[in-house]
Amino acid sequence: MRSFLPVFLLAFLTCGSLSAAEQTIRIATFNIAMGLEQAGDMETALQSGLDQRLQQLAEVLQTVRPAIVLLNEFDYDPATDAAGLLNENYLALDHAAAGPIDYPYHFSAPVNTGVDSGLDLDGDGITGGPGDNWGFGRFPGQYGMLVLSRYPLMEDKSRTFQNFLWSDMPEARRPVNPDGSAFHPDLVWEQLLLSSKSHWDLVFDLDGKELHLLAHHPTPPVFDGPEDRNGARNFDEIRFWRDYTFPRSLEYMTDDRGAAARIAPGARFVIAGDFNADPHDGDSVDGAIDQLLNASWIDAGCTPLSKGGAEASVKQGGVNLTHKGDPAADTSDFDDRNAGNLRLDYLLPSSGLEVTGCGVHWPAYGQAGNSSIGFSDHRLVWLDIRL
């Protein structure tokens, strides 16, 4: 298994004289954990230019310098030019030694978090509140997604699956009670949406070559009951990309435009996001992430590692000491009495892509940048490819 420790050199800066086919292109995913408490809080933070968390986000992006990055838990507000404000008030200012960075292209769209379903989804006998929204959230757009890019987005070839019905997935893992009965009544089950946020297939033009970024953020497989409805949903949200990229036809998906959809055989792609599933530890359904890690058409050979993750596991102790997975591969830093540190964030490329490196931005104690990563309970993960 190929593994790479993150080393940040000027060689990783995009060279304008090289085509995309000749240069290394860095893709990243980062759950910035900025699902704020009220609608409008993100706009206020973006407008001010003084939010410490966004300043630290800018430092991380300026240090790692990805060409395309997915930001999970970046609240969505259709009335706010979030990417423009982030570029202007944070990324254009010096927060790291490598200097400013600019992303002229971006994508954001509505998500299911905080959107009232009008149904009793959590089974408590009443309707209304975060647990009965299509995706858990206190207001529409909380825990949203934002993609920033230095390469143009091909909007006519991109698609979203926010409204795909869970029951339209063949052999979906419908949640059941311990006695075997269905947790959701048929009327509810037939309306349930698969995506807790959304699934996005975004196509970027890399100097004439297309790359699909398959972005998502499945629900955490916790905060439920013995029916494990969130674990089942997490499993099938991950499965969606497995079926979507399967080399032979599995044409049951319909995108938000109502068109039948699947990725073309041989297309270049990277599946990205906080998957909320660890290969060895945590509470996800057994085999959830293995659906992708073990797929022959997906190259999971480069395991992102960091010295900081390995050190944190030892220093923090607790449940980390019982984990089976390599702590150097951890991408999240949670309560060490319960969940501990886990590998939850992934960048999984199609098998036809040439991978030249990968890593987790988790500087070791005492290293530059270590003091600027604690604003999120996740760490940025990066992947270098050459087309």
mmCIF file of C-alpha atoms in Angstrom:
data_model
loop_
_atom_site.group_PDB
_atom_site.id
_atom_site.type_symbol
_atom_site.label_atom_id
_atom_site.label_comp_id
_atom_site.label_asym_id
_atom_site.label_seq_id
_atom_site.Cartn_x
_atom_site.Cartn_y
_atom_site.Cartn_z
ATOM 1 C CA MET A 1 0.000 0.000 0.000
ATOM 2 C CA ARG A 2 1.412 3.351 -1.017
ATOM 3 C CA SER A 3 1.567 5.951 1.750
ATOM 4 C CA PHE A 4 2.873 9.508 1.699
ATOM 5 C CA LEU A 5 3.578 11.990 4.482
ATOM 6 C CA PRO A 6 2.672 15.602 3.674
ATOM 7 C CA VAL A 7 5.604 17.767 2.601
ATOM 8 C CA PHE A 8 4.807 21.289 1.460
ATOM 9 C CA LEU A 9 7.293 22.661 -1.042
ATOM 10 C CA LEU A 10 7.153 25.403 -3.614
ATOM 11 C CA ALA A 11 7.145 22.646 -6.214
ATOM 12 C CA PHE A 12 3.481 22.086 -5.393
ATOM 13 C CA LEU A 13 2.531 25.564 -6.611
ATOM 14 C CA THR A 14 0.690 25.504 -9.911
ATOM 15 C CA CYS A 15 3.024 26.428 -12.739
ATOM 16 C CA GLY A 16 1.288 28.531 -15.342
ATOM 17 C CA SER A 17 3.609 27.429 -18.146
ATOM 18 C CA LEU A 18 2.595 23.770 -17.871
ATOM 19 C CA SER A 19 -0.612 22.165 -19.106
ATOM 20 C CA ALA A 20 -2.759 20.166 -16.722
ATOM 21 C CA ALA A 21 -1.504 16.969 -18.362
ATOM 22 C CA GLU A 22 2.091 17.882 -17.468
ATOM 23 C CA GLN A 23 1.672 19.231 -13.956
ATOM 24 C CA THR A 24 0.653 17.898 -10.594
ATOM 25 C CA ILE A 25 -2.883 18.890 -9.643
ATOM 26 C CA ARG A 26 -3.774 18.937 -5.968
ATOM 27 C CA ILE A 27 -7.313 18.068 -4.879
ATOM 28 C CA ALA A 28 -8.397 18.492 -1.243
ATOM 29 C CA THR A 29 -11.333 17.904 1.050
ATOM 30 C CA PHE A 30 -11.831 19.605 4.398
ATOM 31 C CA ASN A 31 -14.691 19.522 6.890
ATOM 32 C CA ILE A 32 -14.247 22.960 8.443
ATOM 33 C CA ALA A 33 -16.918 22.310 11.118
ATOM 34 C CA MET A 34 -18.549 25.715 10.678
ATOM 35 C CA GLY A 35 -22.159 24.662 10.850
ATOM 36 C CA LEU A 36 -23.076 27.816 12.768
ATOM 37 C CA GLU A 37 -26.000 28.290 15.125
ATOM 38 C CA GLN A 38 -28.201 30.667 13.162
ATOM 39 C CA ALA A 39 -28.940 31.550 9.558
ATOM 40 C CA GLY A 40 -26.853 34.564 8.577
ATOM 41 C CA ASP A 41 -23.968 33.818 10.943
ATOM 42 C CA MET A 42 -21.764 32.684 8.064
ATOM 43 C CA GLU A 43 -22.429 35.850 6.078
ATOM 44 C CA THR A 44 -21.529 37.952 9.119
ATOM 45 C CA ALA A 45 -18.265 36.069 9.551
ATOM 46 C CA LEU A 46 -17.411 36.345 5.855
ATOM 47 C CA GLN A 47 -18.220 40.054 5.715
ATOM 48 C CA SER A 48 -16.136 40.969 8.753
ATOM 49 C CA GLY A 49 -12.790 39.631 7.576
ATOM 50 C CA LEU A 50 -12.000 39.148 11.279
ATOM 51 C CA ASP A 51 -13.384 35.692 12.042
ATOM 52 C CA GLN A 52 -10.532 33.692 13.573
ATOM 53 C CA ARG A 53 -11.808 30.366 12.224
ATOM 54 C CA LEU A 54 -11.938 31.667 8.667
ATOM 55 C CA GLN A 55 -8.498 33.212 9.091
ATOM 56 C CA GLN A 56 -7.190 29.799 10.131
ATOM 57 C CA LEU A 57 -8.999 28.208 7.184
ATOM 58 C CA ALA A 58 -7.223 30.694 4.926
ATOM 59 C CA GLU A 59 -3.897 29.763 6.502
ATOM 60 C CA VAL A 60 -4.498 26.082 5.849
ATOM 61 C CA LEU A 61 -5.537 26.640 2.223
ATOM 62 C CA GLN A 62 -2.618 28.994 1.589
ATOM 63 C CA THR A 63 -0.233 26.430 3.051
ATOM 64 C CA VAL A 64 -1.521 23.335 1.250
ATOM 65 C CA ARG A 65 -2.577 25.238 -1.913
ATOM 66 C CA PRO A 66 -5.055 22.828 -3.501
ATOM 67 C CA ALA A 67 -6.265 23.578 -7.009
ATOM 68 C CA ILE A 68 -9.735 22.230 -6.180
ATOM 69 C CA VAL A 69 -11.089 21.893 -2.641
ATOM 70 C CA LEU A 70 -14.379 20.682 -1.178
ATOM 71 C CA LEU A 71 -15.350 22.385 2.079
ATOM 72 C CA ASN A 72 -17.864 20.419 4.148
ATOM 73 C CA GLU A 73 -19.964 22.122 6.863
ATOM 74 C CA PHE A 74 -19.795 25.501 5.158
ATOM 75 C CA ASP A 75 -23.304 26.917 5.643
ATOM 76 C CA TYR A 76 -25.199 27.565 2.416
ATOM 77 C CA ASP A 77 -27.029 30.848 1.915
ATOM 78 C CA PRO A 78 -28.365 31.578 -1.582
ATOM 79 C CA ALA A 79 -28.348 35.322 -0.870
ATOM 80 C CA THR A 80 -24.634 35.425 -0.009
ATOM 81 C CA ASP A 81 -21.655 35.376 -2.370
ATOM 82 C CA ALA A 82 -19.762 33.151 0.026
ATOM 83 C CA ALA A 83 -16.916 32.287 -2.345
ATOM 84 C CA GLY A 84 -16.406 35.930 -3.329
ATOM 85 C CA LEU A 85 -16.319 37.109 0.279
ATOM 86 C CA LEU A 86 -13.990 34.296 1.303
ATOM 87 C CA ASN A 87 -11.632 35.140 -1.555
ATOM 88 C CA GLU A 88 -11.715 38.889 -0.929
ATOM 89 C CA ASN A 89 -11.699 39.090 2.877
ATOM 90 C CA TYR A 90 -9.563 36.096 3.797
ATOM 91 C CA LEU A 91 -7.745 34.261 0.989
ATOM 92 C CA ALA A 92 -6.439 37.484 -0.596
ATOM 93 C CA LEU A 93 -4.658 38.392 2.656
ATOM 94 C CA ASP A 94 -1.426 36.882 3.936
ATOM 95 C CA HIS A 95 -2.121 34.209 6.535
ATOM 96 C CA ALA A 96 0.711 31.814 5.656
ATOM 97 C CA ALA A 97 4.257 32.027 4.326
ATOM 98 C CA ALA A 98 3.192 30.956 0.834
ATOM 99 C CA GLY A 99 0.997 34.054 0.510
ATOM 100 C CA PRO A 100 -2.501 34.696 -0.862
ATOM 101 C CA ILE A 101 -4.417 32.264 -3.013
ATOM 102 C CA ASP A 102 -7.410 32.895 -5.270
ATOM 103 C CA TYR A 103 -10.196 30.619 -6.491
ATOM 104 C CA PRO A 104 -11.956 32.223 -9.462
ATOM 105 C CA TYR A 105 -14.455 29.362 -9.802
ATOM 106 C CA HIS A 106 -16.792 27.849 -7.273
ATOM 107 C CA PHE A 107 -19.918 25.756 -6.825
ATOM 108 C CA SER A 108 -22.557 25.766 -4.113
ATOM 109 C CA ALA A 109 -26.154 24.620 -4.121
ATOM 110 C CA PRO A 110 -29.026 23.872 -1.734
ATOM 111 C CA VAL A 111 -28.665 20.953 0.656
ATOM 112 C CA ASN A 112 -31.202 18.920 2.638
ATOM 113 C CA THR A 113 -30.008 19.901 6.093
ATOM 114 C CA GLY A 114 -32.473 22.076 7.958
ATOM 115 C CA VAL A 115 -35.235 21.699 5.346
ATOM 116 C CA ASP A 116 -38.562 20.756 6.916
ATOM 117 C CA SER A 117 -39.931 17.447 5.626
ATOM 118 C CA GLY A 118 -43.379 17.859 7.163
ATOM 119 C CA LEU A 119 -43.048 14.235 8.307
ATOM 120 C CA ASP A 120 -42.120 12.431 11.511
ATOM 121 C CA LEU A 121 -38.716 11.172 10.413
ATOM 122 C CA ASP A 122 -37.229 10.501 13.855
ATOM 123 C CA GLY A 123 -40.209 8.496 15.073
ATOM 124 C CA ASP A 124 -40.936 10.562 18.180
ATOM 125 C CA GLY A 125 -44.623 10.953 17.355
ATOM 126 C CA ILE A 126 -44.479 14.657 16.472
ATOM 127 C CA THR A 127 -43.401 16.640 13.437
ATOM 128 C CA GLY A 128 -41.075 19.597 13.318
ATOM 129 C CA GLY A 129 -37.582 20.350 14.558
ATOM 130 C CA PRO A 130 -34.077 19.347 13.423
ATOM 131 C CA GLY A 131 -34.764 15.609 13.628
ATOM 132 C CA ASP A 132 -37.656 15.838 11.160
ATOM 133 C CA ASN A 133 -35.792 17.839 8.539
ATOM 134 C CA TRP A 134 -34.636 16.003 5.414
ATOM 135 C CA GLY A 135 -31.132 16.284 6.857
ATOM 136 C CA PHE A 136 -30.477 17.157 10.489
ATOM 137 C CA GLY A 137 -30.069 20.903 10.904
ATOM 138 C CA ARG A 138 -31.533 23.926 12.671
ATOM 139 C CA PHE A 139 -32.015 26.016 9.536
ATOM 140 C CA PRO A 140 -31.872 25.435 5.773
ATOM 141 C CA GLY A 141 -28.297 25.282 4.539
ATOM 142 C CA GLN A 142 -26.642 24.481 7.869
ATOM 143 C CA TYR A 143 -23.726 22.052 7.357
ATOM 144 C CA GLY A 144 -23.714 22.823 3.618
ATOM 145 C CA MET A 145 -20.926 22.372 1.068
ATOM 146 C CA LEU A 146 -18.775 24.714 -1.011
ATOM 147 C CA VAL A 147 -16.308 23.799 -3.768
ATOM 148 C CA LEU A 148 -13.534 26.229 -4.709
ATOM 149 C CA SER A 149 -11.484 25.777 -7.879
ATOM 150 C CA ARG A 150 -8.718 27.302 -9.933
ATOM 151 C CA TYR A 151 -10.100 25.458 -12.963
ATOM 152 C CA PRO A 152 -13.397 26.251 -14.705
ATOM 153 C CA LEU A 153 -16.516 24.252 -13.894
ATOM 154 C CA MET A 154 -18.394 22.705 -16.824
ATOM 155 C CA GLU A 155 -21.887 23.455 -15.544
ATOM 156 C CA ASP A 156 -23.697 21.855 -18.486
ATOM 157 C CA LYS A 157 -22.054 18.497 -17.677
ATOM 158 C CA SER A 158 -22.405 18.743 -13.897
ATOM 159 C CA ARG A 159 -25.377 17.425 -11.930
ATOM 160 C CA THR A 160 -26.761 17.153 -8.432
ATOM 161 C CA PHE A 161 -28.811 14.488 -6.641
ATOM 162 C CA GLN A 162 -30.296 16.361 -3.683
ATOM 163 C CA ASN A 163 -33.789 14.988 -4.326
ATOM 164 C CA PHE A 164 -32.978 11.365 -5.148
ATOM 165 C CA LEU A 165 -35.339 9.066 -3.216
ATOM 166 C CA TRP A 166 -33.738 6.521 -0.903
ATOM 167 C CA SER A 167 -36.407 3.951 -1.816
ATOM 168 C CA ASP A 168 -35.393 4.234 -5.498
ATOM 169 C CA MET A 169 -32.072 2.569 -4.669
ATOM 170 C CA PRO A 170 -32.366 -1.165 -5.382
ATOM 171 C CA GLU A 171 -32.083 -3.230 -2.195
ATOM 172 C CA ALA A 172 -31.816 -0.091 -0.060
ATOM 173 C CA ARG A 173 -31.045 -0.646 3.633
ATOM 174 C CA ARG A 174 -34.468 0.310 4.935
ATOM 175 C CA PRO A 175 -34.180 0.816 8.736
ATOM 176 C CA VAL A 176 -35.973 -1.814 10.807
ATOM 177 C CA ASN A 177 -36.867 -2.097 14.494
ATOM 178 C CA PRO A 178 -35.428 -4.911 16.645
ATOM 179 C CA ASP A 179 -38.626 -6.924 16.057
ATOM 180 C CA GLY A 180 -38.083 -6.745 12.288
ATOM 181 C CA SER A 181 -40.821 -4.216 11.542
ATOM 182 C CA ALA A 182 -40.077 -1.173 9.398
ATOM 183 C CA PHE A 183 -39.023 1.891 11.401
ATOM 184 C CA HIS A 184 -40.559 4.298 8.876
ATOM 185 C CA PRO A 185 -44.163 3.738 7.758
ATOM 186 C CA ASP A 186 -44.516 3.169 4.011
ATOM 187 C CA LEU A 187 -45.885 6.690 3.480
ATOM 188 C CA VAL A 188 -42.734 8.153 5.039
ATOM 189 C CA TRP A 189 -40.267 5.683 3.517
ATOM 190 C CA GLU A 190 -41.520 6.370 0.006
ATOM 191 C CA GLN A 191 -40.743 10.086 0.413
ATOM 192 C CA LEU A 192 -37.377 9.866 2.202
ATOM 193 C CA LEU A 193 -34.428 11.485 0.442
ATOM 194 C CA LEU A 194 -31.167 9.557 0.329
ATOM 195 C CA SER A 195 -28.774 12.503 0.702
ATOM 196 C CA SER A 196 -28.540 14.087 4.124
ATOM 197 C CA LYS A 197 -26.907 17.063 2.346
ATOM 198 C CA SER A 198 -26.567 16.302 -1.370
ATOM 199 C CA HIS A 199 -24.526 14.351 -3.901
ATOM 200 C CA TRP A 200 -22.755 16.480 -6.541
ATOM 201 C CA ASP A 201 -21.071 15.356 -9.747
ATOM 202 C CA LEU A 202 -19.046 18.424 -10.719
ATOM 203 C CA VAL A 203 -17.054 18.331 -13.953
ATOM 204 C CA PHE A 204 -13.983 20.541 -14.230
ATOM 205 C CA ASP A 205 -12.051 21.477 -17.367
ATOM 206 C CA LEU A 206 -8.373 20.854 -16.638
ATOM 207 C CA ASP A 207 -6.860 22.396 -19.756
ATOM 208 C CA GLY A 208 -9.007 20.304 -22.055
ATOM 209 C CA LYS A 209 -9.249 17.202 -19.876
ATOM 210 C CA GLU A 210 -12.336 16.500 -17.803
ATOM 211 C CA LEU A 211 -12.257 15.559 -14.132
ATOM 212 C CA HIS A 212 -15.372 14.677 -12.115
ATOM 213 C CA LEU A 213 -15.392 15.670 -8.459
ATOM 214 C CA LEU A 214 -17.984 13.473 -6.749
ATOM 215 C CA ALA A 215 -18.726 15.426 -3.586
ATOM 216 C CA HIS A 216 -20.881 14.465 -0.625
ATOM 217 C CA HIS A 217 -21.110 14.409 3.182
ATOM 218 C CA PRO A 218 -23.071 11.383 4.460
ATOM 219 C CA THR A 219 -24.869 11.592 7.783
ATOM 220 C CA PRO A 220 -23.009 10.453 10.923
ATOM 221 C CA PRO A 221 -24.006 6.842 11.762
ATOM 222 C CA VAL A 222 -25.004 7.842 15.308
ATOM 223 C CA PHE A 223 -27.674 9.909 17.121
ATOM 224 C CA ASP A 224 -30.427 7.344 16.514
ATOM 225 C CA GLY A 225 -31.754 4.193 18.200
ATOM 226 C CA PRO A 226 -31.592 0.406 17.818
ATOM 227 C CA GLU A 227 -33.004 0.725 14.292
ATOM 228 C CA ASP A 228 -29.682 2.406 13.295
ATOM 229 C CA ARG A 229 -31.451 4.566 10.716
ATOM 230 C CA ASN A 230 -28.489 6.938 10.430
ATOM 231 C CA GLY A 231 -26.059 4.045 10.069
ATOM 232 C CA ALA A 232 -28.192 2.599 7.269
ATOM 233 C CA ARG A 233 -28.457 5.969 5.536
ATOM 234 C CA ASN A 234 -24.721 6.557 5.837
ATOM 235 C CA PHE A 235 -24.074 3.144 4.261
ATOM 236 C CA ASP A 236 -26.349 3.827 1.298
ATOM 237 C CA GLU A 237 -25.121 7.410 0.818
ATOM 238 C CA ILE A 238 -21.645 5.914 0.370
ATOM 239 C CA ARG A 239 -23.024 3.114 -1.786
ATOM 240 C CA PHE A 240 -24.538 5.694 -4.168
ATOM 241 C CA TRP A 241 -21.091 6.635 -5.498
ATOM 242 C CA ARG A 242 -20.084 2.990 -5.776
ATOM 243 C CA ASP A 243 -23.091 2.298 -7.985
ATOM 244 C CA TYR A 244 -22.715 5.586 -9.872
ATOM 245 C CA THR A 245 -19.123 4.780 -10.854
ATOM 246 C CA PHE A 246 -19.645 1.042 -11.447
ATOM 247 C CA PRO A 247 -18.122 0.259 -14.868
ATOM 248 C CA ARG A 248 -21.196 -1.658 -16.015
ATOM 249 C CA SER A 249 -24.659 -0.184 -16.187
ATOM 250 C CA LEU A 250 -26.592 0.492 -12.972
ATOM 251 C CA GLU A 251 -28.969 3.079 -14.350
ATOM 252 C CA TYR A 252 -31.377 3.691 -11.494
ATOM 253 C CA MET A 253 -30.164 7.204 -10.604
ATOM 254 C CA THR A 254 -32.126 10.289 -11.589
ATOM 255 C CA ASP A 255 -30.567 13.719 -11.128
ATOM 256 C CA ASP A 256 -32.304 16.884 -9.937
ATOM 257 C CA ARG A 257 -33.179 17.813 -13.527
ATOM 258 C CA GLY A 258 -35.108 14.546 -13.865
ATOM 259 C CA ALA A 259 -32.586 12.955 -16.208
ATOM 260 C CA ALA A 260 -31.262 9.409 -15.917
ATOM 261 C CA ALA A 261 -27.663 9.688 -14.806
ATOM 262 C CA ARG A 262 -24.469 7.716 -14.339
ATOM 263 C CA ILE A 263 -20.835 8.492 -14.944
ATOM 264 C CA ALA A 264 -19.480 7.426 -18.320
ATOM 265 C CA PRO A 265 -17.216 4.347 -18.319
ATOM 266 C CA GLY A 266 -13.581 5.418 -18.278
ATOM 267 C CA ALA A 267 -14.295 8.906 -16.942
ATOM 268 C CA ARG A 268 -11.720 10.395 -14.572
ATOM 269 C CA PHE A 269 -13.127 11.058 -11.111
ATOM 270 C CA VAL A 270 -12.247 11.717 -7.482
ATOM 271 C CA ILE A 271 -14.806 10.914 -4.773
ATOM 272 C CA ALA A 272 -14.423 13.503 -2.019
ATOM 273 C CA GLY A 273 -15.802 14.414 1.372
ATOM 274 C CA ASP A 274 -16.299 13.592 5.011
ATOM 275 C CA PHE A 275 -17.741 10.078 4.683
ATOM 276 C CA ASN A 276 -18.317 9.600 8.442
ATOM 277 C CA ALA A 277 -17.051 6.023 8.127
ATOM 278 C CA ASP A 278 -13.766 4.556 9.378
ATOM 279 C CA PRO A 279 -12.429 1.270 7.929
ATOM 280 C CA HIS A 280 -11.700 -0.224 11.361
ATOM 281 C CA ASP A 281 -13.179 1.835 14.199
ATOM 282 C CA GLY A 282 -16.200 3.982 15.057
ATOM 283 C CA ASP A 283 -19.918 3.326 14.695
ATOM 284 C CA SER A 284 -20.528 3.006 10.954
ATOM 285 C CA VAL A 285 -22.173 -0.129 9.576
ATOM 286 C CA ASP A 286 -19.591 -2.832 8.955
ATOM 287 C CA GLY A 287 -18.209 -2.535 5.454
ATOM 288 C CA ALA A 288 -19.642 0.924 4.756
ATOM 289 C CA ILE A 289 -16.420 2.499 3.531
ATOM 290 C CA ASP A 290 -15.134 -0.810 2.159
ATOM 291 C CA GLN A 291 -17.751 -0.453 -0.574
ATOM 292 C CA LEU A 292 -15.376 2.094 -2.125
ATOM 293 C CA LEU A 293 -11.991 1.087 -0.717
ATOM 294 C CA ASN A 294 -12.345 -2.426 -2.148
ATOM 295 C CA ALA A 295 -13.842 -1.492 -5.528
ATOM 296 C CA SER A 296 -11.484 -2.548 -8.312
ATOM 297 C CA TRP A 297 -12.249 0.556 -10.416
ATOM 298 C CA ILE A 298 -11.307 2.902 -7.542
ATOM 299 C CA ASP A 299 -7.662 3.439 -6.571
ATOM 300 C CA ALA A 300 -7.491 3.465 -2.767
ATOM 301 C CA GLY A 301 -3.814 2.575 -2.702
ATOM 302 C CA CYS A 302 -2.524 5.915 -1.435
ATOM 303 C CA THR A 303 -3.399 6.183 2.261
ATOM 304 C CA PRO A 304 -3.017 9.803 3.452
ATOM 305 C CA LEU A 305 -0.920 9.978 6.614
ATOM 306 C CA SER A 306 0.383 12.583 9.048
ATOM 307 C CA LYS A 307 2.828 12.690 11.941
ATOM 308 C CA GLY A 308 0.423 14.915 13.855
ATOM 309 C CA GLY A 309 -2.328 12.313 13.808
ATOM 310 C CA ALA A 310 -0.023 9.592 15.075
ATOM 311 C CA GLU A 311 1.253 11.822 17.885
ATOM 312 C CA ALA A 312 -2.237 13.000 18.871
ATOM 313 C CA SER A 313 -3.431 9.436 19.366
ATOM 314 C CA VAL A 314 -0.643 8.728 21.851
ATOM 315 C CA LYS A 315 -0.837 12.061 23.669
ATOM 316 C CA GLN A 316 -4.624 12.055 23.984
ATOM 317 C CA GLY A 317 -4.932 8.382 24.895
ATOM 318 C CA GLY A 318 -8.369 7.243 25.969
ATOM 319 C CA VAL A 319 -10.301 5.186 23.457
ATOM 320 C CA ASN A 320 -7.616 5.915 20.859
ATOM 321 C CA LEU A 321 -5.453 3.285 22.530
ATOM 322 C CA THR A 322 -8.058 0.607 21.693
ATOM 323 C CA HIS A 323 -8.422 1.516 18.018
ATOM 324 C CA LYS A 324 -7.382 -0.976 15.347
ATOM 325 C CA GLY A 325 -6.621 1.522 12.573
ATOM 326 C CA ASP A 326 -3.311 3.286 11.959
ATOM 327 C CA PRO A 327 -3.541 6.590 13.893
ATOM 328 C CA ALA A 328 -1.318 8.264 11.285
ATOM 329 C CA ALA A 329 -4.283 7.873 8.890
ATOM 330 C CA ASP A 330 -6.746 9.629 11.217
ATOM 331 C CA THR A 331 -8.431 12.722 9.788
ATOM 332 C CA SER A 332 -10.606 13.757 12.735
ATOM 333 C CA ASP A 333 -10.017 14.624 16.390
ATOM 334 C CA PHE A 334 -12.999 13.802 18.617
ATOM 335 C CA ASP A 335 -13.748 13.216 22.302
ATOM 336 C CA ASP A 336 -11.161 10.685 23.461
ATOM 337 C CA ARG A 337 -13.536 9.153 26.002
ATOM 338 C CA ASN A 338 -16.063 8.091 23.360
ATOM 339 C CA ALA A 339 -15.313 8.278 19.635
ATOM 340 C CA GLY A 340 -11.612 9.132 19.648
ATOM 341 C CA ASN A 341 -9.739 10.058 16.467
ATOM 342 C CA LEU A 342 -10.939 8.420 13.256
ATOM 343 C CA ARG A 343 -10.280 8.252 9.529
ATOM 344 C CA LEU A 344 -13.441 9.805 8.083
ATOM 345 C CA ASP A 345 -12.324 12.087 5.227
ATOM 346 C CA TYR A 346 -11.356 10.659 1.846
ATOM 347 C CA LEU A 347 -10.230 11.437 -1.672
ATOM 348 C CA LEU A 348 -10.691 8.305 -3.773
ATOM 349 C CA PRO A 349 -9.614 8.548 -7.430
ATOM 350 C CA SER A 350 -10.622 6.395 -10.371
ATOM 351 C CA SER A 351 -8.130 3.664 -11.143
ATOM 352 C CA GLY A 352 -7.033 5.361 -14.367
ATOM 353 C CA LEU A 353 -5.597 8.415 -12.625
ATOM 354 C CA GLU A 354 -1.888 8.702 -11.857
ATOM 355 C CA VAL A 355 -1.539 9.438 -8.136
ATOM 356 C CA THR A 356 1.752 11.113 -7.195
ATOM 357 C CA GLY A 357 1.139 11.780 -3.496
ATOM 358 C CA CYS A 358 -1.382 12.236 -0.707
ATOM 359 C CA GLY A 359 -1.466 13.307 2.921
ATOM 360 C CA VAL A 360 -3.315 14.724 5.896
ATOM 361 C CA HIS A 361 -2.545 18.302 6.919
ATOM 362 C CA TRP A 362 -1.963 17.601 10.609
ATOM 363 C CA PRO A 363 1.358 19.191 11.614
ATOM 364 C CA ALA A 364 3.091 17.520 14.540
ATOM 365 C CA TYR A 365 3.332 19.258 17.900
ATOM 366 C CA GLY A 366 5.814 22.119 17.649
ATOM 367 C CA GLN A 367 5.680 22.249 13.852
ATOM 368 C CA ALA A 368 4.535 25.336 11.985
ATOM 369 C CA GLY A 369 0.787 25.353 11.537
ATOM 370 C CA ASN A 370 -0.065 23.062 14.442
ATOM 371 C CA SER A 371 -1.659 25.888 16.423
ATOM 372 C CA SER A 372 -3.959 26.779 13.513
ATOM 373 C CA ILE A 373 -5.753 23.488 12.953
ATOM 374 C CA GLY A 374 -7.846 23.226 16.121
ATOM 375 C CA PHE A 375 -10.727 25.374 14.828
ATOM 376 C CA SER A 376 -12.149 22.207 13.241
ATOM 377 C CA ASP A 377 -12.440 18.668 14.572
ATOM 378 C CA HIS A 378 -11.352 17.460 11.119
ATOM 379 C CA ARG A 379 -8.135 17.866 9.145
ATOM 380 C CA LEU A 380 -7.679 18.711 5.488
ATOM 381 C CA VAL A 381 -6.828 15.726 3.269
ATOM 382 C CA TRP A 382 -5.023 16.233 -0.033
ATOM 383 C CA LEU A 383 -4.325 14.138 -3.141
ATOM 384 C CA ASP A 384 -1.927 14.905 -5.989
ATOM 385 C CA ILE A 385 -2.726 13.551 -9.450
ATOM 386 C CA ARG A 386 -1.222 13.842 -12.904
ATOM 387 C CA LEU A 387 -3.524 13.394 -15.892
#
